[in-house]
GROMACS .gro file of C-alpha atoms in nm:
model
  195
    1UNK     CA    1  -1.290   5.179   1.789
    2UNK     CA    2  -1.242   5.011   2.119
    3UNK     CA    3  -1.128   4.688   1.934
    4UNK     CA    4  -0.828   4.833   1.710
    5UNK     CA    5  -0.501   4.799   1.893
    6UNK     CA    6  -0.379   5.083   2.050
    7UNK     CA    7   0.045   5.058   1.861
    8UNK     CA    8   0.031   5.216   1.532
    9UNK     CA    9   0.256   4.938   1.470
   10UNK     CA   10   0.000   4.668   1.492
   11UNK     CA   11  -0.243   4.867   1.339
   12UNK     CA   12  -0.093   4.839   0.996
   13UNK     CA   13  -0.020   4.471   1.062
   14UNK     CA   14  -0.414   4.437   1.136
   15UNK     CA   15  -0.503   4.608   0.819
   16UNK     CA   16  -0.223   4.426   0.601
   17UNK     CA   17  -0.365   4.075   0.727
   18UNK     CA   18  -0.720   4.191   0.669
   19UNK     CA   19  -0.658   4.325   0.291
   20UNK     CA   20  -0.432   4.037   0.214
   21UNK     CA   21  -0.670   3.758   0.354
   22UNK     CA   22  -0.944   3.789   0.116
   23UNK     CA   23  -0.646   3.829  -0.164
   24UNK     CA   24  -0.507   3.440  -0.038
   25UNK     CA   25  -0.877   3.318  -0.005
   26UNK     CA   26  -0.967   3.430  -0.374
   27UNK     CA   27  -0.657   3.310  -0.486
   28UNK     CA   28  -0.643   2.942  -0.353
   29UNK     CA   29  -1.043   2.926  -0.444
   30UNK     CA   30  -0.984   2.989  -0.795
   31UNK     CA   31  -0.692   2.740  -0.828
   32UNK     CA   32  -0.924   2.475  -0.665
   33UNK     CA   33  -1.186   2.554  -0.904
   34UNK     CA   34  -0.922   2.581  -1.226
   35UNK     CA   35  -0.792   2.201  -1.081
   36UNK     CA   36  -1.153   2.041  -1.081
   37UNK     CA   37  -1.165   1.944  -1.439
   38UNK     CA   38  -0.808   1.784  -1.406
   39UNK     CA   39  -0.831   1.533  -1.092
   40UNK     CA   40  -0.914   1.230  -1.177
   41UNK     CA   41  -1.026   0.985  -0.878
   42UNK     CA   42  -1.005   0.589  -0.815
   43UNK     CA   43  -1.277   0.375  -0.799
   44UNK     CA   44  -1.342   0.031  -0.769
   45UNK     CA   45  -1.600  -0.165  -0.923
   46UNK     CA   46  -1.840  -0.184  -0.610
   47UNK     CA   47  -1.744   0.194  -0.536
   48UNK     CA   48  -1.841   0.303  -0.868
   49UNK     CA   49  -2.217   0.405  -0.776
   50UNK     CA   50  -2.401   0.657  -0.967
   51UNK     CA   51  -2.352   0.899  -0.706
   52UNK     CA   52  -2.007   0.854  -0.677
   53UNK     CA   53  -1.965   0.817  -1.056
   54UNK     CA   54  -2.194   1.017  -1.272
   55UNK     CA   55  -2.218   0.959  -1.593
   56UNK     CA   56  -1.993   1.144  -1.847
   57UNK     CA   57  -1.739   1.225  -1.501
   58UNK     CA   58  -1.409   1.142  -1.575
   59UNK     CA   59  -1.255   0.874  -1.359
   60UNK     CA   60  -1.018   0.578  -1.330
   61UNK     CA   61  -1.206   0.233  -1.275
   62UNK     CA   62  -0.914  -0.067  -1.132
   63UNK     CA   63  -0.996  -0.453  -1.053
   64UNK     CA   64  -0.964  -0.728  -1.239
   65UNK     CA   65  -1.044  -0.856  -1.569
   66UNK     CA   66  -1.304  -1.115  -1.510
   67UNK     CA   67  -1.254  -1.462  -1.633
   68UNK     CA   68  -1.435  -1.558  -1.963
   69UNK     CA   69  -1.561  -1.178  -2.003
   70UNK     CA   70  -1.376  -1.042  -2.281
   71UNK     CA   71  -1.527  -0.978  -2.639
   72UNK     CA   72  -1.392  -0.854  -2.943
   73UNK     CA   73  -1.650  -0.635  -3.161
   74UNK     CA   74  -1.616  -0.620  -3.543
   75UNK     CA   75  -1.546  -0.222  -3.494
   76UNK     CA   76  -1.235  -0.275  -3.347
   77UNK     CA   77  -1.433  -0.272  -2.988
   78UNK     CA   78  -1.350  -0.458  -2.707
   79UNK     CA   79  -1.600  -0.527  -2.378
   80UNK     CA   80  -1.445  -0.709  -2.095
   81UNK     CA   81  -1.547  -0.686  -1.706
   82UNK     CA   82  -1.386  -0.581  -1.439
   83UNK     CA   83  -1.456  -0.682  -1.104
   84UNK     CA   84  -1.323  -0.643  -0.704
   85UNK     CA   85  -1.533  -0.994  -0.607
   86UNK     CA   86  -1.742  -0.812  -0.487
   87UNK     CA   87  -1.902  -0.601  -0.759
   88UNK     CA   88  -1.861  -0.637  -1.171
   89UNK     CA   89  -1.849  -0.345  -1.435
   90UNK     CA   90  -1.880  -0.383  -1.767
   91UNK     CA   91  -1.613  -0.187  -2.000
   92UNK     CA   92  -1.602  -0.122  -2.341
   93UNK     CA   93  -1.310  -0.004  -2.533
   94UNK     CA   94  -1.207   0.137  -2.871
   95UNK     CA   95  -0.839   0.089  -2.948
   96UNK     CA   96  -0.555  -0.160  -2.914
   97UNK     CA   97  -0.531  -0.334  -2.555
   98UNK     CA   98  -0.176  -0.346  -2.411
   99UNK     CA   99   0.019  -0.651  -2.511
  100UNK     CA  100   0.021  -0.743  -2.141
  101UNK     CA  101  -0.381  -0.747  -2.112
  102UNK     CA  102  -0.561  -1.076  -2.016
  103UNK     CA  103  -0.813  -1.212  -1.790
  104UNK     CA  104  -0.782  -1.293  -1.389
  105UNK     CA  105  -0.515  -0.991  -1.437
  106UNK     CA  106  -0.515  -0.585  -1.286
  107UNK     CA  107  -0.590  -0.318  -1.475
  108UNK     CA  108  -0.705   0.067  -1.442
  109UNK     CA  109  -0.911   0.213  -1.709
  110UNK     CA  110  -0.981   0.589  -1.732
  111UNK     CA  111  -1.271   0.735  -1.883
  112UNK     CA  112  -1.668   0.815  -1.745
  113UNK     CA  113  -2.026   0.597  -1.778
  114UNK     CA  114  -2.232   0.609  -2.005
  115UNK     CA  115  -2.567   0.622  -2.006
  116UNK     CA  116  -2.679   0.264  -1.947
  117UNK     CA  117  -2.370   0.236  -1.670
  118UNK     CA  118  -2.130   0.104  -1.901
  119UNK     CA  119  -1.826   0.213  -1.836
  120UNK     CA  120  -1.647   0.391  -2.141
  121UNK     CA  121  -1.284   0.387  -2.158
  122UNK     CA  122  -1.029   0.627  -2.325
  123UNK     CA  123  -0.684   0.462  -2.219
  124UNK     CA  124  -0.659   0.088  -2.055
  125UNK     CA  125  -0.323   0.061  -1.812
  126UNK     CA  126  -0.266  -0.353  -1.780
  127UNK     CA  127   0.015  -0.475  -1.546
  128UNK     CA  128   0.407  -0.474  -1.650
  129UNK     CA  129   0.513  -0.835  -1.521
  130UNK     CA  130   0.321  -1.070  -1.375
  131UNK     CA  131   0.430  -0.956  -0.981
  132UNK     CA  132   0.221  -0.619  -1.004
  133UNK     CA  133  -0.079  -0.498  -0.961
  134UNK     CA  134  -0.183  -0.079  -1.010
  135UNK     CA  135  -0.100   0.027  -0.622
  136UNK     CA  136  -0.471   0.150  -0.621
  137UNK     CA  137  -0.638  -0.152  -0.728
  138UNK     CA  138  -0.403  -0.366  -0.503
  139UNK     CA  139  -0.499  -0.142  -0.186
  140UNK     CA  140  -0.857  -0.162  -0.256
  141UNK     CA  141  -0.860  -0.543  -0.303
  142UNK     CA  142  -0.659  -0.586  -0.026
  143UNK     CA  143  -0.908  -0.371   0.191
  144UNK     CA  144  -1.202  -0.585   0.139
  145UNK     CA  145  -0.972  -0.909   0.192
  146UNK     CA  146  -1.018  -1.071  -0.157
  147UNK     CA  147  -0.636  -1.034  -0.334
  148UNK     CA  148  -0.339  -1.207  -0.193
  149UNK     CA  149  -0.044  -1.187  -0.455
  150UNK     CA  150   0.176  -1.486  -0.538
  151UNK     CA  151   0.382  -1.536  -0.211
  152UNK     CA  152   0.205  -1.343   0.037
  153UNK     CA  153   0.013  -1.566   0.227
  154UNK     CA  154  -0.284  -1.519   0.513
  155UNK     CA  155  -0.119  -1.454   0.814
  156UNK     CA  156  -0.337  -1.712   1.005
  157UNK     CA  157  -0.215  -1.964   0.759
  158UNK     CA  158   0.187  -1.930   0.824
  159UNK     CA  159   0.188  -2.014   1.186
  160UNK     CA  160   0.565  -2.142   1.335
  161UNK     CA  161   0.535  -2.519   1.389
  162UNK     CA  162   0.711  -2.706   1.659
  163UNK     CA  163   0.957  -2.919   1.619
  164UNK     CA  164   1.097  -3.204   1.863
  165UNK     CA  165   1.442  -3.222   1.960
  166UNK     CA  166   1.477  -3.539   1.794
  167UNK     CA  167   1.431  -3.386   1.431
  168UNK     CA  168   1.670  -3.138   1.546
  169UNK     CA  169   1.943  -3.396   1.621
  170UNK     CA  170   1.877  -3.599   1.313
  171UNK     CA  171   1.891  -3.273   1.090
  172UNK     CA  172   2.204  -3.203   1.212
  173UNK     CA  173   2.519  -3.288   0.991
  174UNK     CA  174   2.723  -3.589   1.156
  175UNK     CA  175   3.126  -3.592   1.210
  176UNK     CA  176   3.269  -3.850   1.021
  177UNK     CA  177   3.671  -3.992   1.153
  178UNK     CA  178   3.927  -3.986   0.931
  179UNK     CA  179   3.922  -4.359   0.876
  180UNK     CA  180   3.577  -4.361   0.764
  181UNK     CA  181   3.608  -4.094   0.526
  182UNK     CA  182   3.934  -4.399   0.406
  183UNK     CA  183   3.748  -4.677   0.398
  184UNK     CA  184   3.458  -4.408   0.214
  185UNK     CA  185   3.699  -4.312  -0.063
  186UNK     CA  186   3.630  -4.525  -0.404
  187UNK     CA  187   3.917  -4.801  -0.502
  188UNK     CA  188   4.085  -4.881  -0.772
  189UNK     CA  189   3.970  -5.234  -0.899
  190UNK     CA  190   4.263  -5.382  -1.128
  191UNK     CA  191   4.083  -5.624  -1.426
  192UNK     CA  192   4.163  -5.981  -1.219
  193UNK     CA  193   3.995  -5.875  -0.922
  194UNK     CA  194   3.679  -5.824  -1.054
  195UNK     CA  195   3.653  -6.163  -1.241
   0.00000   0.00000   0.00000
């Protein structure tokens, strides 16, 4: 065995990385395949494929809630769409919607398709005030260049503009002498003076 080192030393530190190798590999495989069930990933409606989504595969869908789109069922349902202007999904779901749900607004819904590609959710996450937007739909939308939020503007839009030196000087505050500032000051007007 021409390959083995020669130390007894690093013999037995060959043979304790070989046996424990395996030991880490099995370990760290079965933990990946114990976590599979419990990750949940992000899509967005135009990333939402059936091959990225199967149907009955747990997920959370973000975008926004499409103007004009949502419908109340007499089951207590609700269907509403959501959409990255690029691509819509339709949503359907069973429950109580946050107090903070409406259209043109972000949301994240988790839950899986169904079999005619609706999209079947078990919990609905809408905004908390009206300056946020679910980080993942936010970064998505902001990817694909269709969501600016309130403030944030298009870069090409806020350019400096020049100004002459003549709007400098007449935007400047003047001094004013002390007998101005006098002759400035309200006076007393006694009652025969102003008759």
């Amino acid at each position: 065995m021409s390959w083995l080192p020669k130390s007894p030393k690093a013999r037995r530190r060959l043979w304790i990385v070989a046996a424990a190798a395996p030991i880490l590999a099995l370990a760290v495989g079965l933990s990946l395949w114990a976590m599979q069930d419990s990750v949940t990933f992000f899509y967005s409606p135009s990333e939402a494929t059936a091959e990225k989504a199967p149907e009955g595969r747990n997920i959370r869908l973000g975008g926004l809630v499409e103007a004009g789109s949502v419908a109340k069922g007499a089951d207590g349902s609700v269907v509403f769409a959501v959409t990255d202007n690029a691509a819509t999904t339709r949503v359907r779901y069973q429950g109580d919607l946050p107090d903070l749900f409406r259209e043109g607004q972000g949301i994240v819904a988790q839950g899986s398709f169904g079999p005619d590609r609706v999209f079947h959710a078990s919990q609905v996450l809408a905004k908390h005030d009206e300056n946020y937007m679910p980080r993942e739909v936010a970064d998505r939308l902001k990817e694909k260049g269709e969501w600016r939020p309130e403030g944030e503007t298009d870069p090409r839009e806020s350019r400096p503009q020049a100004v002459s030196a003549a709007e400098m000087r007449s935007s400047r505050p003047q001094a004013v002498s002390a007998t101005e500032m006098r002759s400035s000051r309200p006076q007393a007007v006694s009652a025969t003076e102003s008759l």
